Coordinates of C-alpha atoms in Angstrom, one line a residue:
M1 CA 30.2 -8.1 -25.6
E2 CA 27.4 -8.1 -23.0
P3 CA 24.7 -10.8 -23.1
A4 CA 21.4 -9.6 -24.6
E5 CA 18.6 -9.1 -22.1
T6 CA 15.8 -11.6 -22.6
S7 CA 12.2 -11.1 -21.7
P8 CA 10.2 -13.8 -19.9
A9 CA 8.5 -14.6 -23.3
D10 CA 11.9 -15.4 -24.8
N11 CA 12.5 -18.1 -22.1
T12 CA 9.8 -20.5 -23.2
G13 CA 10.8 -24.1 -22.7
I14 CA 8.9 -27.3 -23.5
H15 CA 6.8 -26.9 -20.4
Y16 CA 6.1 -23.2 -20.8
Q17 CA 2.5 -23.6 -22.0
R18 CA 1.7 -26.2 -19.3
V19 CA 3.0 -23.9 -16.5
L20 CA 1.3 -20.9 -17.9
G21 CA -2.0 -22.9 -18.1
V22 CA -2.0 -23.8 -14.4
I23 CA -1.3 -20.2 -13.2
P24 CA -4.6 -18.7 -12.2
D25 CA -5.7 -15.8 -14.4
A26 CA -6.0 -13.6 -11.3
I27 CA -2.3 -14.1 -10.7
K28 CA -1.4 -13.5 -14.4
N29 CA -3.4 -10.3 -14.4
T30 CA -2.3 -8.8 -11.1
S31 CA 0.1 -5.9 -10.8
P32 CA 3.9 -6.4 -10.5
A33 CA 3.8 -4.7 -7.1
K34 CA 1.3 -7.2 -5.8
L35 CA 3.4 -10.1 -7.2
K36 CA 6.5 -8.7 -5.5
T37 CA 4.7 -8.9 -2.1
L38 CA 4.1 -12.6 -2.8
E39 CA 7.8 -13.3 -3.2
T40 CA 8.5 -12.9 0.5
L41 CA 5.3 -14.6 1.7
Q42 CA 6.0 -17.5 3.9
S43 CA 2.6 -18.9 4.7
P44 CA 2.4 -22.6 5.5
I45 CA -0.5 -24.6 4.3
P46 CA -2.9 -24.9 7.2
E47 CA -3.2 -28.4 8.7
W48 CA -7.0 -28.5 8.2
Y49 CA -6.6 -28.0 4.4
G50 CA -5.2 -31.6 4.0
R51 CA -8.3 -33.0 5.8
A52 CA -10.8 -30.9 3.8
R53 CA -13.0 -32.6 1.2
E54 CA -12.0 -32.2 -2.4
M55 CA -15.3 -30.4 -3.0
D56 CA -14.4 -27.9 -0.2
R57 CA -10.9 -27.3 -1.5
Q58 CA -12.3 -26.6 -5.0
Y59 CA -14.8 -24.2 -3.5
L60 CA -12.0 -22.5 -1.6
K61 CA -10.0 -22.2 -4.8
Q62 CA -13.0 -20.6 -6.5
L63 CA -13.3 -18.1 -3.7
I64 CA -9.6 -17.3 -3.8
D65 CA -9.7 -16.9 -7.6
E66 CA -12.6 -14.5 -7.3
R67 CA -10.9 -12.5 -4.5
W68 CA -7.8 -12.1 -6.8
R69 CA -10.0 -11.2 -9.7
L70 CA -11.8 -8.5 -7.7
Q71 CA -8.5 -7.3 -6.3
G72 CA -7.3 -6.8 -9.8
V73 CA -10.4 -4.8 -10.7
L74 CA -9.8 -2.7 -7.6
D75 CA -6.1 -2.2 -8.4
K76 CA -6.9 -1.0 -11.9
T77 CA -9.6 1.4 -10.6
L78 CA -7.3 2.9 -7.9
G79 CA -4.2 2.6 -10.0
N80 CA -4.0 6.2 -11.0
L81 CA -4.4 7.5 -7.4
Q82 CA -1.4 9.0 -5.8
Q83 CA -0.1 6.8 -3.0
D84 CA 2.0 9.4 -1.4
I85 CA -0.2 11.8 0.7
D86 CA 2.6 14.3 1.0
A87 CA 2.9 14.5 -2.8
F88 CA -0.8 15.1 -3.0
A89 CA -1.1 17.7 -0.2
E90 CA 2.1 19.8 -0.8
P91 CA 1.0 21.3 -4.1
L92 CA -2.3 22.3 -2.5
L93 CA -0.9 23.8 0.7
D94 CA 2.1 25.7 -0.7
P95 CA 0.2 28.1 -2.9
L96 CA -2.2 28.8 0.0
L97 CA 0.8 29.7 2.2
Q98 CA 2.2 31.9 -0.5
S99 CA -1.1 33.8 -1.2
R100 CA -2.3 34.2 2.4
F101 CA 1.0 34.9 4.1
N102 CA 3.1 36.3 1.3
T103 CA 5.9 33.9 1.8
A104 CA 7.9 31.7 -0.5
E105 CA 8.5 29.1 2.2
K106 CA 7.3 25.5 1.6
A107 CA 5.0 23.7 4.1
R108 CA 7.6 20.9 4.3
D109 CA 10.3 23.3 5.4
L110 CA 8.4 25.2 8.1
S111 CA 8.1 23.6 11.5
I112 CA 5.5 24.1 14.2
E113 CA 5.6 23.2 17.9
L114 CA 2.4 22.5 19.7
E115 CA 1.7 21.7 23.4
V116 CA -0.3 18.5 23.5
P117 CA -1.8 16.6 26.4
A118 CA 0.5 14.0 28.0
P119 CA -1.8 11.5 29.6
I120 CA -0.5 8.8 32.0
A121 CA -0.9 5.3 30.5
L122 CA -2.7 6.7 27.5
V123 CA -6.0 7.4 29.5
I124 CA -5.4 9.3 32.7
D125 CA -5.4 13.0 32.2
N126 CA -3.1 14.6 34.8
G127 CA -3.1 18.0 33.1
A128 CA 0.5 17.6 31.9
T129 CA 1.5 18.5 28.4
R130 CA 4.4 17.8 26.2
V131 CA 5.7 19.6 23.1
S132 CA 5.2 18.0 19.8
K133 CA 7.2 19.3 16.8
S134 CA 6.3 18.6 13.2
T135 CA 6.4 20.3 9.8
L136 CA 3.5 22.4 8.8
L137 CA 2.7 19.8 6.1
E138 CA 2.5 17.0 8.7
A139 CA 0.4 19.2 11.0
A140 CA -2.0 20.0 8.2
L141 CA -2.3 16.3 7.3
H142 CA -2.9 15.4 10.9
N143 CA -6.1 17.3 10.8
F144 CA -7.5 14.6 8.4
E145 CA -6.4 11.6 10.5
A146 CA -9.0 9.5 12.3
A147 CA -9.3 10.4 15.9

């Protein structure tokens, strides 16, 4: 017989309410993805923090709480946006390829080779070029990258 899975709410001990009470609301209300990034965070407490006045530490705590609160609002606002640009662009580009070029090929499966400048040390243009190969989907998305 396998042990029954328990939810965090089932694991309440005598200190549960006390621990829950000291966790800032911003942390309690943040997304699981954000909390996951905190697991690996290894940020030492700055040396100046120990010398700061209690009033300044309280003010910093208020600022951090407000930052987390606003981050939660932003996360909820942007939560439904697709994070994968390929998943967003591919359904837009594939039908255009099919209608304009009468092909069943996918933008992700077609490749394109372009000659691009090959400057020396990133700034000196010596007129040389190199070949850059990418999928048609990557090339289309490249048009929207910042220069």
